[in-house]
């Protein structure tokens, strides 16, 4: 008899650089919508390689942020999202089909870390927001050390990203996004050689400070660019 797939059998890991039909369709629609509604712009795409795994770290301003990061890229980013979203009809299906991985925020387990690291080593970009929560004023908050295990265990580069303007377009509690201007800057990557000393045990505070510095630089570049575009200069 032919084998049938059961719930206990894990789904095959998707291809790390090929976007599936779900994501291509979403990308096509949202590129037009975001450009018209948010005057959406992104730059620094040359800092994201066409292949190879890595950890994407970004500031967190709104629930739109994963889309804002993935939208201009020609390869998928596999984000982590709270596991309570996955049982929701339709939404859970879309999350799975757009490379999102579930995480229990109250009890982030070694299994979650292992899955994320495995996906990076498979060649995926894995995205997380190291602040842990959305900023209420748009400024970058304290960087939490949860990303360090992923950086250490993967042995892969870190890609900093800065978002500006999303907090005004989709503030916490909003159901429908407001018009505005959103700019995103992809910064220069941090290689494992760049991170080697900071990844040593006992130097976690230095590493979180470095990431805060890089994210702040990206966000400031995005904010300056946004301000110039809004003023027409």
mmCIF file with all atom_site columns, C-alpha atoms in Angstrom:
data_model
loop_
_atom_site.group_PDB
_atom_site.id
_atom_site.type_symbol
_atom_site.label_atom_id
_atom_site.label_alt_id
_atom_site.label_comp_id
_atom_site.label_asym_id
_atom_site.label_entity_id
_atom_site.label_seq_id
_atom_site.pdbx_PDB_ins_code
_atom_site.Cartn_x
_atom_site.Cartn_y
_atom_site.Cartn_z
_atom_site.occupancy
_atom_site.B_iso_or_equiv
_atom_site.pdbx_formal_charge
_atom_site.auth_seq_id
_atom_site.auth_comp_id
_atom_site.auth_asym_id
_atom_site.auth_atom_id
_atom_site.pdbx_PDB_model_num
ATOM 1   C CA . UNK A 1 1   ? 0.000  0.000  0.000  1.00 0.00 ? 1   UNK A CA 1
ATOM 2   C CA . UNK A 1 2   ? 1.262  3.527  -0.697 1.00 0.00 ? 2   UNK A CA 1
ATOM 3   C CA . UNK A 1 3   ? 2.405  5.548  2.283  1.00 0.00 ? 3   UNK A CA 1
ATOM 4   C CA . UNK A 1 4   ? 0.103  8.302  3.439  1.00 0.00 ? 4   UNK A CA 1
ATOM 5   C CA . UNK A 1 5   ? 1.147  11.451 5.233  1.00 0.00 ? 5   UNK A CA 1
ATOM 6   C CA . UNK A 1 6   ? 0.146  11.630 8.885  1.00 0.00 ? 6   UNK A CA 1
ATOM 7   C CA . UNK A 1 7   ? 0.154  14.495 11.321 1.00 0.00 ? 7   UNK A CA 1
ATOM 8   C CA . UNK A 1 8   ? 3.169  12.978 13.039 1.00 0.00 ? 8   UNK A CA 1
ATOM 9   C CA . UNK A 1 9   ? 5.258  13.235 9.894  1.00 0.00 ? 9   UNK A CA 1
ATOM 10  C CA . UNK A 1 10  ? 7.035  16.607 9.618  1.00 0.00 ? 10  UNK A CA 1
ATOM 11  C CA . UNK A 1 11  ? 6.519  18.677 6.508  1.00 0.00 ? 11  UNK A CA 1
ATOM 12  C CA . UNK A 1 12  ? 9.478  18.820 4.167  1.00 0.00 ? 12  UNK A CA 1
ATOM 13  C CA . UNK A 1 13  ? 11.612 21.929 4.624  1.00 0.00 ? 13  UNK A CA 1
ATOM 14  C CA . UNK A 1 14  ? 10.798 24.334 1.786  1.00 0.00 ? 14  UNK A CA 1
ATOM 15  C CA . UNK A 1 15  ? 13.429 25.543 -0.652 1.00 0.00 ? 15  UNK A CA 1
ATOM 16  C CA . UNK A 1 16  ? 15.437 28.348 0.998  1.00 0.00 ? 16  UNK A CA 1
ATOM 17  C CA . UNK A 1 17  ? 15.674 30.705 -1.967 1.00 0.00 ? 17  UNK A CA 1
ATOM 18  C CA . UNK A 1 18  ? 12.605 29.954 -4.097 1.00 0.00 ? 18  UNK A CA 1
ATOM 19  C CA . UNK A 1 19  ? 9.392  31.794 -3.274 1.00 0.00 ? 19  UNK A CA 1
ATOM 20  C CA . UNK A 1 20  ? 6.267  29.668 -3.574 1.00 0.00 ? 20  UNK A CA 1
ATOM 21  C CA . UNK A 1 21  ? 3.071  30.746 -5.310 1.00 0.00 ? 21  UNK A CA 1
ATOM 22  C CA . UNK A 1 22  ? 1.521  32.007 -2.051 1.00 0.00 ? 22  UNK A CA 1
ATOM 23  C CA . UNK A 1 23  ? 4.362  34.382 -1.327 1.00 0.00 ? 23  UNK A CA 1
ATOM 24  C CA . UNK A 1 24  ? 4.768  35.491 -4.956 1.00 0.00 ? 24  UNK A CA 1
ATOM 25  C CA . UNK A 1 25  ? 1.074  36.384 -5.082 1.00 0.00 ? 25  UNK A CA 1
ATOM 26  C CA . UNK A 1 26  ? 1.177  38.253 -1.769 1.00 0.00 ? 26  UNK A CA 1
ATOM 27  C CA . UNK A 1 27  ? 4.344  40.025 -2.843 1.00 0.00 ? 27  UNK A CA 1
ATOM 28  C CA . UNK A 1 28  ? 2.833  41.167 -6.145 1.00 0.00 ? 28  UNK A CA 1
ATOM 29  C CA . UNK A 1 29  ? -0.321 42.538 -4.523 1.00 0.00 ? 29  UNK A CA 1
ATOM 30  C CA . UNK A 1 30  ? 1.348  44.174 -1.529 1.00 0.00 ? 30  UNK A CA 1
ATOM 31  C CA . UNK A 1 31  ? 4.087  45.823 -3.556 1.00 0.00 ? 31  UNK A CA 1
ATOM 32  C CA . UNK A 1 32  ? 1.425  47.842 -5.349 1.00 0.00 ? 32  UNK A CA 1
ATOM 33  C CA . UNK A 1 33  ? -0.644 48.474 -2.216 1.00 0.00 ? 33  UNK A CA 1
ATOM 34  C CA . UNK A 1 34  ? 2.309  49.501 -0.026 1.00 0.00 ? 34  UNK A CA 1
ATOM 35  C CA . UNK A 1 35  ? 3.778  51.742 -2.713 1.00 0.00 ? 35  UNK A CA 1
ATOM 36  C CA . UNK A 1 36  ? 0.485  53.584 -3.145 1.00 0.00 ? 36  UNK A CA 1
ATOM 37  C CA . UNK A 1 37  ? -0.550 53.786 0.508  1.00 0.00 ? 37  UNK A CA 1
ATOM 38  C CA . UNK A 1 38  ? 2.818  54.120 2.267  1.00 0.00 ? 38  UNK A CA 1
ATOM 39  C CA . UNK A 1 39  ? 5.112  55.472 -0.483 1.00 0.00 ? 39  UNK A CA 1
ATOM 40  C CA . UNK A 1 40  ? 7.079  52.373 0.492  1.00 0.00 ? 40  UNK A CA 1
ATOM 41  C CA . UNK A 1 41  ? 10.803 52.412 -0.319 1.00 0.00 ? 41  UNK A CA 1
ATOM 42  C CA . UNK A 1 42  ? 13.658 50.017 0.482  1.00 0.00 ? 42  UNK A CA 1
ATOM 43  C CA . UNK A 1 43  ? 17.380 50.144 -0.170 1.00 0.00 ? 43  UNK A CA 1
ATOM 44  C CA . UNK A 1 44  ? 20.520 48.197 0.696  1.00 0.00 ? 44  UNK A CA 1
ATOM 45  C CA . UNK A 1 45  ? 19.202 45.058 -1.006 1.00 0.00 ? 45  UNK A CA 1
ATOM 46  C CA . UNK A 1 46  ? 22.717 44.347 -2.277 1.00 0.00 ? 46  UNK A CA 1
ATOM 47  C CA . UNK A 1 47  ? 23.602 43.490 1.342  1.00 0.00 ? 47  UNK A CA 1
ATOM 48  C CA . UNK A 1 48  ? 21.329 40.436 1.215  1.00 0.00 ? 48  UNK A CA 1
ATOM 49  C CA . UNK A 1 49  ? 22.994 37.564 -0.692 1.00 0.00 ? 49  UNK A CA 1
ATOM 50  C CA . UNK A 1 50  ? 21.114 35.530 -3.278 1.00 0.00 ? 50  UNK A CA 1
ATOM 51  C CA . UNK A 1 51  ? 21.801 32.323 -1.364 1.00 0.00 ? 51  UNK A CA 1
ATOM 52  C CA . UNK A 1 52  ? 23.080 31.102 1.989  1.00 0.00 ? 52  UNK A CA 1
ATOM 53  C CA . UNK A 1 53  ? 21.550 31.208 5.439  1.00 0.00 ? 53  UNK A CA 1
ATOM 54  C CA . UNK A 1 54  ? 21.678 33.924 8.033  1.00 0.00 ? 54  UNK A CA 1
ATOM 55  C CA . UNK A 1 55  ? 19.860 35.770 10.798 1.00 0.00 ? 55  UNK A CA 1
ATOM 56  C CA . UNK A 1 56  ? 17.858 38.899 9.946  1.00 0.00 ? 56  UNK A CA 1
ATOM 57  C CA . UNK A 1 57  ? 17.457 41.264 12.912 1.00 0.00 ? 57  UNK A CA 1
ATOM 58  C CA . UNK A 1 58  ? 15.209 44.319 12.723 1.00 0.00 ? 58  UNK A CA 1
ATOM 59  C CA . UNK A 1 59  ? 13.662 46.981 14.885 1.00 0.00 ? 59  UNK A CA 1
ATOM 60  C CA . UNK A 1 60  ? 9.956  46.420 15.490 1.00 0.00 ? 60  UNK A CA 1
ATOM 61  C CA . UNK A 1 61  ? 7.422  49.194 14.879 1.00 0.00 ? 61  UNK A CA 1
ATOM 62  C CA . UNK A 1 62  ? 4.256  47.474 13.686 1.00 0.00 ? 62  UNK A CA 1
ATOM 63  C CA . UNK A 1 63  ? 2.554  44.235 12.750 1.00 0.00 ? 63  UNK A CA 1
ATOM 64  C CA . UNK A 1 64  ? 3.431  45.039 9.135  1.00 0.00 ? 64  UNK A CA 1
ATOM 65  C CA . UNK A 1 65  ? 7.168  44.651 9.763  1.00 0.00 ? 65  UNK A CA 1
ATOM 66  C CA . UNK A 1 66  ? 7.673  41.072 8.486  1.00 0.00 ? 66  UNK A CA 1
ATOM 67  C CA . UNK A 1 67  ? 5.987  42.065 5.215  1.00 0.00 ? 67  UNK A CA 1
ATOM 68  C CA . UNK A 1 68  ? 8.002  45.276 4.965  1.00 0.00 ? 68  UNK A CA 1
ATOM 69  C CA . UNK A 1 69  ? 11.229 43.279 5.233  1.00 0.00 ? 69  UNK A CA 1
ATOM 70  C CA . UNK A 1 70  ? 10.265 40.437 2.926  1.00 0.00 ? 70  UNK A CA 1
ATOM 71  C CA . UNK A 1 71  ? 8.535  42.526 0.271  1.00 0.00 ? 71  UNK A CA 1
ATOM 72  C CA . UNK A 1 72  ? 11.547 43.765 -1.759 1.00 0.00 ? 72  UNK A CA 1
ATOM 73  C CA . UNK A 1 73  ? 13.563 40.537 -1.561 1.00 0.00 ? 73  UNK A CA 1
ATOM 74  C CA . UNK A 1 74  ? 13.841 37.908 -4.269 1.00 0.00 ? 74  UNK A CA 1
ATOM 75  C CA . UNK A 1 75  ? 14.083 35.137 -1.657 1.00 0.00 ? 75  UNK A CA 1
ATOM 76  C CA . UNK A 1 76  ? 11.887 34.251 1.334  1.00 0.00 ? 76  UNK A CA 1
ATOM 77  C CA . UNK A 1 77  ? 12.548 35.151 4.961  1.00 0.00 ? 77  UNK A CA 1
ATOM 78  C CA . UNK A 1 78  ? 11.344 32.671 7.566  1.00 0.00 ? 78  UNK A CA 1
ATOM 79  C CA . UNK A 1 79  ? 10.011 34.642 10.545 1.00 0.00 ? 79  UNK A CA 1
ATOM 80  C CA . UNK A 1 80  ? 9.078  33.409 13.997 1.00 0.00 ? 80  UNK A CA 1
ATOM 81  C CA . UNK A 1 81  ? 5.514  34.108 15.179 1.00 0.00 ? 81  UNK A CA 1
ATOM 82  C CA . UNK A 1 82  ? 3.596  33.204 18.308 1.00 0.00 ? 82  UNK A CA 1
ATOM 83  C CA . UNK A 1 83  ? 2.147  29.709 18.131 1.00 0.00 ? 83  UNK A CA 1
ATOM 84  C CA . UNK A 1 84  ? -1.368 30.870 19.134 1.00 0.00 ? 84  UNK A CA 1
ATOM 85  C CA . UNK A 1 85  ? -1.833 32.282 15.613 1.00 0.00 ? 85  UNK A CA 1
ATOM 86  C CA . UNK A 1 86  ? -1.417 28.952 13.856 1.00 0.00 ? 86  UNK A CA 1
ATOM 87  C CA . UNK A 1 87  ? -4.705 27.271 14.923 1.00 0.00 ? 87  UNK A CA 1
ATOM 88  C CA . UNK A 1 88  ? -6.702 30.220 13.515 1.00 0.00 ? 88  UNK A CA 1
ATOM 89  C CA . UNK A 1 89  ? -8.473 29.152 10.305 1.00 0.00 ? 89  UNK A CA 1
ATOM 90  C CA . UNK A 1 90  ? -7.022 30.625 7.117  1.00 0.00 ? 90  UNK A CA 1
ATOM 91  C CA . UNK A 1 91  ? -4.370 32.624 9.004  1.00 0.00 ? 91  UNK A CA 1
ATOM 92  C CA . UNK A 1 92  ? -2.551 29.499 10.178 1.00 0.00 ? 92  UNK A CA 1
ATOM 93  C CA . UNK A 1 93  ? -2.548 28.099 6.657  1.00 0.00 ? 93  UNK A CA 1
ATOM 94  C CA . UNK A 1 94  ? -1.155 31.333 5.227  1.00 0.00 ? 94  UNK A CA 1
ATOM 95  C CA . UNK A 1 95  ? 1.542  31.525 7.911  1.00 0.00 ? 95  UNK A CA 1
ATOM 96  C CA . UNK A 1 96  ? 2.747  28.029 7.123  1.00 0.00 ? 96  UNK A CA 1
ATOM 97  C CA . UNK A 1 97  ? 2.735  28.694 3.394  1.00 0.00 ? 97  UNK A CA 1
ATOM 98  C CA . UNK A 1 98  ? 4.751  31.894 3.843  1.00 0.00 ? 98  UNK A CA 1
ATOM 99  C CA . UNK A 1 99  ? 7.585  30.182 5.738  1.00 0.00 ? 99  UNK A CA 1
ATOM 100 C CA . UNK A 1 100 ? 6.625  31.337 9.252  1.00 0.00 ? 100 UNK A CA 1
ATOM 101 C CA . UNK A 1 101 ? 7.692  29.174 12.205 1.00 0.00 ? 101 UNK A CA 1
ATOM 102 C CA . UNK A 1 102 ? 5.689  28.971 15.471 1.00 0.00 ? 102 UNK A CA 1
ATOM 103 C CA . UNK A 1 103 ? 7.202  29.941 18.811 1.00 0.00 ? 103 UNK A CA 1
ATOM 104 C CA . UNK A 1 104 ? 5.799  29.818 22.329 1.00 0.00 ? 104 UNK A CA 1
ATOM 105 C CA . UNK A 1 105 ? 6.758  33.190 23.786 1.00 0.00 ? 105 UNK A CA 1
ATOM 106 C CA . UNK A 1 106 ? 6.134  32.023 27.348 1.00 0.00 ? 106 UNK A CA 1
ATOM 107 C CA . UNK A 1 107 ? 8.351  28.971 27.016 1.00 0.00 ? 107 UNK A CA 1
ATOM 108 C CA . UNK A 1 108 ? 10.705 29.295 24.058 1.00 0.00 ? 108 UNK A CA 1
ATOM 109 C CA . UNK A 1 109 ? 12.167 25.830 23.894 1.00 0.00 ? 109 UNK A CA 1
ATOM 110 C CA . UNK A 1 110 ? 15.366 24.299 22.634 1.00 0.00 ? 110 UNK A CA 1
ATOM 111 C CA . UNK A 1 111 ? 13.222 22.658 19.962 1.00 0.00 ? 111 UNK A CA 1
ATOM 112 C CA . UNK A 1 112 ? 12.325 26.095 18.580 1.00 0.00 ? 112 UNK A CA 1
ATOM 113 C CA . UNK A 1 113 ? 15.982 27.118 18.555 1.00 0.00 ? 113 UNK A CA 1
ATOM 114 C CA . UNK A 1 114 ? 16.932 23.839 16.923 1.00 0.00 ? 114 UNK A CA 1
ATOM 115 C CA . UNK A 1 115 ? 14.285 24.295 14.216 1.00 0.00 ? 115 UNK A CA 1
ATOM 116 C CA . UNK A 1 116 ? 15.355 27.882 13.482 1.00 0.00 ? 116 UNK A CA 1
ATOM 117 C CA . UNK A 1 117 ? 19.050 26.983 13.372 1.00 0.00 ? 117 UNK A CA 1
ATOM 118 C CA . UNK A 1 118 ? 18.279 23.992 11.165 1.00 0.00 ? 118 UNK A CA 1
ATOM 119 C CA . UNK A 1 119 ? 16.421 26.230 8.766  1.00 0.00 ? 119 UNK A CA 1
ATOM 120 C CA . UNK A 1 120 ? 19.322 28.678 8.613  1.00 0.00 ? 120 UNK A CA 1
ATOM 121 C CA . UNK A 1 121 ? 21.798 25.889 7.958  1.00 0.00 ? 121 UNK A CA 1
ATOM 122 C CA . UNK A 1 122 ? 19.467 24.647 5.240  1.00 0.00 ? 122 UNK A CA 1
ATOM 123 C CA . UNK A 1 123 ? 20.050 28.017 3.568  1.00 0.00 ? 123 UNK A CA 1
ATOM 124 C CA . UNK A 1 124 ? 17.163 30.125 4.865  1.00 0.00 ? 124 UNK A CA 1
ATOM 125 C CA . UNK A 1 125 ? 17.185 33.659 6.153  1.00 0.00 ? 125 UNK A CA 1
ATOM 126 C CA . UNK A 1 126 ? 15.459 33.555 9.543  1.00 0.00 ? 126 UNK A CA 1
ATOM 127 C CA . UNK A 1 127 ? 13.992 36.819 10.800 1.00 0.00 ? 127 UNK A CA 1
ATOM 128 C CA . UNK A 1 128 ? 13.317 37.945 14.365 1.00 0.00 ? 128 UNK A CA 1
ATOM 129 C CA . UNK A 1 129 ? 12.714 41.219 16.212 1.00 0.00 ? 129 UNK A CA 1
ATOM 130 C CA . UNK A 1 130 ? 15.174 41.255 19.128 1.00 0.00 ? 130 UNK A CA 1
ATOM 131 C CA . UNK A 1 131 ? 13.285 43.963 21.014 1.00 0.00 ? 131 UNK A CA 1
ATOM 132 C CA . UNK A 1 132 ? 10.659 41.287 21.618 1.00 0.00 ? 132 UNK A CA 1
ATOM 133 C CA . UNK A 1 133 ? 7.734  43.687 21.265 1.00 0.00 ? 133 UNK A CA 1
ATOM 134 C CA . UNK A 1 134 ? 6.626  46.612 19.143 1.00 0.00 ? 134 UNK A CA 1
ATOM 135 C CA . UNK A 1 135 ? 7.935  50.064 19.981 1.00 0.00 ? 135 UNK A CA 1
ATOM 136 C CA . UNK A 1 136 ? 5.219  52.522 20.995 1.00 0.00 ? 136 UNK A CA 1
ATOM 137 C CA . UNK A 1 137 ? 7.188  55.652 20.053 1.00 0.00 ? 137 UNK A CA 1
ATOM 138 C CA . UNK A 1 138 ? 9.144  54.284 17.079 1.00 0.00 ? 138 UNK A CA 1
ATOM 139 C CA . UNK A 1 139 ? 12.440 54.332 18.938 1.00 0.00 ? 139 UNK A CA 1
ATOM 140 C CA . UNK A 1 140 ? 14.476 51.159 19.384 1.00 0.00 ? 140 UNK A CA 1
ATOM 141 C CA . UNK A 1 141 ? 14.033 49.672 22.824 1.00 0.00 ? 141 UNK A CA 1
ATOM 142 C CA . UNK A 1 142 ? 16.217 47.338 24.826 1.00 0.00 ? 142 UNK A CA 1
ATOM 143 C CA . UNK A 1 143 ? 17.607 44.432 22.833 1.00 0.00 ? 143 UNK A CA 1
ATOM 144 C CA . UNK A 1 144 ? 16.820 41.085 24.409 1.00 0.00 ? 144 UNK A CA 1
ATOM 145 C CA . UNK A 1 145 ? 19.469 38.345 24.278 1.00 0.00 ? 145 UNK A CA 1
ATOM 146 C CA . UNK A 1 146 ? 17.243 35.625 22.802 1.00 0.00 ? 146 UNK A CA 1
ATOM 147 C CA . UNK A 1 147 ? 18.816 35.958 19.351 1.00 0.00 ? 147 UNK A CA 1
ATOM 148 C CA . UNK A 1 148 ? 22.291 35.104 20.683 1.00 0.00 ? 148 UNK A CA 1
ATOM 149 C CA . UNK A 1 149 ? 21.671 31.355 20.772 1.00 0.00 ? 149 UNK A CA 1
ATOM 150 C CA . UNK A 1 150 ? 20.691 31.440 17.102 1.00 0.00 ? 150 UNK A CA 1
ATOM 151 C CA . UNK A 1 151 ? 23.794 33.416 16.146 1.00 0.00 ? 151 UNK A CA 1
ATOM 152 C CA . UNK A 1 152 ? 26.082 31.138 18.147 1.00 0.00 ? 152 UNK A CA 1
ATOM 153 C CA . UNK A 1 153 ? 24.661 27.833 17.001 1.00 0.00 ? 153 UNK A CA 1
ATOM 154 C CA . UNK A 1 154 ? 24.245 28.705 13.353 1.00 0.00 ? 154 UNK A CA 1
ATOM 155 C CA . UNK A 1 155 ? 27.694 30.148 12.738 1.00 0.00 ? 155 UNK A CA 1
ATOM 156 C CA . UNK A 1 156 ? 26.130 32.347 10.051 1.00 0.00 ? 156 UNK A CA 1
ATOM 157 C CA . UNK A 1 157 ? 26.024 36.106 9.323  1.00 0.00 ? 157 UNK A CA 1
ATOM 158 C CA . UNK A 1 158 ? 23.649 38.588 10.926 1.00 0.00 ? 158 UNK A CA 1
ATOM 159 C CA . UNK A 1 159 ? 21.805 41.063 8.697  1.00 0.00 ? 159 UNK A CA 1
ATOM 160 C CA . UNK A 1 160 ? 20.597 44.265 10.437 1.00 0.00 ? 160 UNK A CA 1
ATOM 161 C CA . UNK A 1 161 ? 17.511 46.071 9.120  1.00 0.00 ? 161 UNK A CA 1
ATOM 162 C CA . UNK A 1 162 ? 16.022 49.423 10.039 1.00 0.00 ? 162 UNK A CA 1
ATOM 163 C CA . UNK A 1 163 ? 12.364 50.412 9.558  1.00 0.00 ? 163 UNK A CA 1
ATOM 164 C CA . UNK A 1 164 ? 11.079 53.999 9.757  1.00 0.00 ? 164 UNK A CA 1
ATOM 165 C CA . UNK A 1 165 ? 7.494  55.237 9.641  1.00 0.00 ? 165 UNK A CA 1
ATOM 166 C CA . UNK A 1 166 ? 5.623  51.972 10.202 1.00 0.00 ? 166 UNK A CA 1
ATOM 167 C CA . UNK A 1 167 ? 4.560  52.917 13.733 1.00 0.00 ? 167 UNK A CA 1
ATOM 168 C CA . UNK A 1 168 ? 2.613  55.876 12.346 1.00 0.00 ? 168 UNK A CA 1
ATOM 169 C CA . UNK A 1 169 ? 0.967  53.857 9.584  1.00 0.00 ? 169 UNK A CA 1
ATOM 170 C CA . UNK A 1 170 ? -0.058 50.880 11.720 1.00 0.00 ? 170 UNK A CA 1
ATOM 171 C CA . UNK A 1 171 ? 0.108  51.757 15.437 1.00 0.00 ? 171 UNK A CA 1
ATOM 172 C CA . UNK A 1 172 ? -0.690 49.139 18.049 1.00 0.00 ? 172 UNK A CA 1
ATOM 173 C CA . UNK A 1 173 ? -4.401 48.367 18.112 1.00 0.00 ? 173 UNK A CA 1
ATOM 174 C CA . UNK A 1 174 ? -5.049 49.544 14.558 1.00 0.00 ? 174 UNK A CA 1
ATOM 175 C CA . UNK A 1 175 ? -7.218 47.355 12.340 1.00 0.00 ? 175 UNK A CA 1
ATOM 176 C CA . UNK A 1 176 ? -6.564 49.138 9.044  1.00 0.00 ? 176 UNK A CA 1
ATOM 177 C CA . UNK A 1 177 ? -3.288 50.869 8.082  1.00 0.00 ? 177 UNK A CA 1
ATOM 178 C CA . UNK A 1 178 ? -3.187 54.633 7.706  1.00 0.00 ? 178 UNK A CA 1
ATOM 179 C CA . UNK A 1 179 ? -1.584 56.481 4.835  1.00 0.00 ? 179 UNK A CA 1
ATOM 180 C CA . UNK A 1 180 ? 1.985  57.553 5.371  1.00 0.00 ? 180 UNK A CA 1
ATOM 181 C CA . UNK A 1 181 ? 5.603  57.056 4.394  1.00 0.00 ? 181 UNK A CA 1
ATOM 182 C CA . UNK A 1 182 ? 7.588  53.912 5.237  1.00 0.00 ? 182 UNK A CA 1
ATOM 183 C CA . UNK A 1 183 ? 11.254 53.418 4.413  1.00 0.00 ? 183 UNK A CA 1
ATOM 184 C CA . UNK A 1 184 ? 13.413 50.353 5.071  1.00 0.00 ? 184 UNK A CA 1
ATOM 185 C CA . UNK A 1 185 ? 17.205 50.120 5.039  1.00 0.00 ? 185 UNK A CA 1
ATOM 186 C CA . UNK A 1 186 ? 19.084 46.816 4.869  1.00 0.00 ? 186 UNK A CA 1
ATOM 187 C CA . UNK A 1 187 ? 22.457 47.394 6.525  1.00 0.00 ? 187 UNK A CA 1
ATOM 188 C CA . UNK A 1 188 ? 25.819 45.788 5.944  1.00 0.00 ? 188 UNK A CA 1
ATOM 189 C CA . UNK A 1 189 ? 25.963 42.247 7.343  1.00 0.00 ? 189 UNK A CA 1
ATOM 190 C CA . UNK A 1 190 ? 27.948 41.198 10.365 1.00 0.00 ? 190 UNK A CA 1
ATOM 191 C CA . UNK A 1 191 ? 30.018 38.129 9.525  1.00 0.00 ? 191 UNK A CA 1
ATOM 192 C CA . UNK A 1 192 ? 31.003 35.491 12.050 1.00 0.00 ? 192 UNK A CA 1
ATOM 193 C CA . UNK A 1 193 ? 34.482 37.043 12.052 1.00 0.00 ? 193 UNK A CA 1
ATOM 194 C CA . UNK A 1 194 ? 32.909 40.379 13.012 1.00 0.00 ? 194 UNK A CA 1
ATOM 195 C CA . UNK A 1 195 ? 30.938 38.681 15.783 1.00 0.00 ? 195 UNK A CA 1
ATOM 196 C CA . UNK A 1 196 ? 33.559 36.190 16.999 1.00 0.00 ? 196 UNK A CA 1
ATOM 197 C CA . UNK A 1 197 ? 34.671 38.058 20.125 1.00 0.00 ? 197 UNK A CA 1
ATOM 198 C CA . UNK A 1 198 ? 31.169 39.220 21.013 1.00 0.00 ? 198 UNK A CA 1
ATOM 199 C CA . UNK A 1 199 ? 29.750 35.697 20.788 1.00 0.00 ? 199 UNK A CA 1
ATOM 200 C CA . UNK A 1 200 ? 32.012 34.411 23.554 1.00 0.00 ? 200 UNK A CA 1
ATOM 201 C CA . UNK A 1 201 ? 30.403 33.448 26.843 1.00 0.00 ? 201 UNK A CA 1
ATOM 202 C CA . UNK A 1 202 ? 30.149 36.352 29.259 1.00 0.00 ? 202 UNK A CA 1
ATOM 203 C CA . UNK A 1 203 ? 30.035 39.012 26.534 1.00 0.00 ? 203 UNK A CA 1
ATOM 204 C CA . UNK A 1 204 ? 26.304 39.003 25.932 1.00 0.00 ? 204 UNK A CA 1
ATOM 205 C CA . UNK A 1 205 ? 25.871 42.642 26.965 1.00 0.00 ? 205 UNK A CA 1
ATOM 206 C CA . UNK A 1 206 ? 28.513 43.718 24.468 1.00 0.00 ? 206 UNK A CA 1
ATOM 207 C CA . UNK A 1 207 ? 26.741 41.792 21.713 1.00 0.00 ? 207 UNK A CA 1
ATOM 208 C CA . UNK A 1 208 ? 23.310 43.245 22.473 1.00 0.00 ? 208 UNK A CA 1
ATOM 209 C CA . UNK A 1 209 ? 24.904 46.715 22.536 1.00 0.00 ? 209 UNK A CA 1
ATOM 210 C CA . UNK A 1 210 ? 26.494 46.081 19.135 1.00 0.00 ? 210 UNK A CA 1
ATOM 211 C CA . UNK A 1 211 ? 23.181 44.956 17.647 1.00 0.00 ? 211 UNK A CA 1
ATOM 212 C CA . UNK A 1 212 ? 21.409 47.963 19.166 1.00 0.00 ? 212 UNK A CA 1
ATOM 213 C CA . UNK A 1 213 ? 24.026 50.206 17.567 1.00 0.00 ? 213 UNK A CA 1
ATOM 214 C CA . UNK A 1 214 ? 23.663 48.591 14.117 1.00 0.00 ? 214 UNK A CA 1
ATOM 215 C CA . UNK A 1 215 ? 19.862 48.606 14.190 1.00 0.00 ? 215 UNK A CA 1
ATOM 216 C CA . UNK A 1 216 ? 19.849 52.236 15.324 1.00 0.00 ? 216 UNK A CA 1
ATOM 217 C CA . UNK A 1 217 ? 22.160 53.179 12.448 1.00 0.00 ? 217 UNK A CA 1
ATOM 218 C CA . UNK A 1 218 ? 19.888 51.432 9.932  1.00 0.00 ? 218 UNK A CA 1
ATOM 219 C CA . UNK A 1 219 ? 16.751 52.983 11.382 1.00 0.00 ? 219 UNK A CA 1
ATOM 220 C CA . UNK A 1 220 ? 18.312 56.439 11.441 1.00 0.00 ? 220 UNK A CA 1
ATOM 221 C CA . UNK A 1 221 ? 19.361 56.061 7.804  1.00 0.00 ? 221 UNK A CA 1
ATOM 222 C CA . UNK A 1 222 ? 15.795 55.034 6.955  1.00 0.00 ? 222 UNK A CA 1
ATOM 223 C CA . UNK A 1 223 ? 14.356 57.952 8.936  1.00 0.00 ? 223 UNK A CA 1
ATOM 224 C CA . UNK A 1 224 ? 16.693 60.482 7.300  1.00 0.00 ? 224 UNK A CA 1
ATOM 225 C CA . UNK A 1 225 ? 15.816 59.127 3.854  1.00 0.00 ? 225 UNK A CA 1
ATOM 226 C CA . UNK A 1 226 ? 12.121 59.227 4.706  1.00 0.00 ? 226 UNK A CA 1
ATOM 227 C CA . UNK A 1 227 ? 12.337 62.820 5.951  1.00 0.00 ? 227 UNK A CA 1
ATOM 228 C CA . UNK A 1 228 ? 14.087 63.943 2.769  1.00 0.00 ? 228 UNK A CA 1
ATOM 229 C CA . UNK A 1 229 ? 11.435 62.288 0.585  1.00 0.00 ? 229 UNK A CA 1
ATOM 230 C CA . UNK A 1 230 ? 8.600  63.813 2.610  1.00 0.00 ? 230 UNK A CA 1
ATOM 231 C CA . UNK A 1 231 ? 10.135 67.279 2.362  1.00 0.00 ? 231 UNK A CA 1
ATOM 232 C CA . UNK A 1 232 ? 10.775 66.824 -1.377 1.00 0.00 ? 232 UNK A CA 1
ATOM 233 C CA . UNK A 1 233 ? 14.499 67.562 -1.075 1.00 0.00 ? 233 UNK A CA 1
#
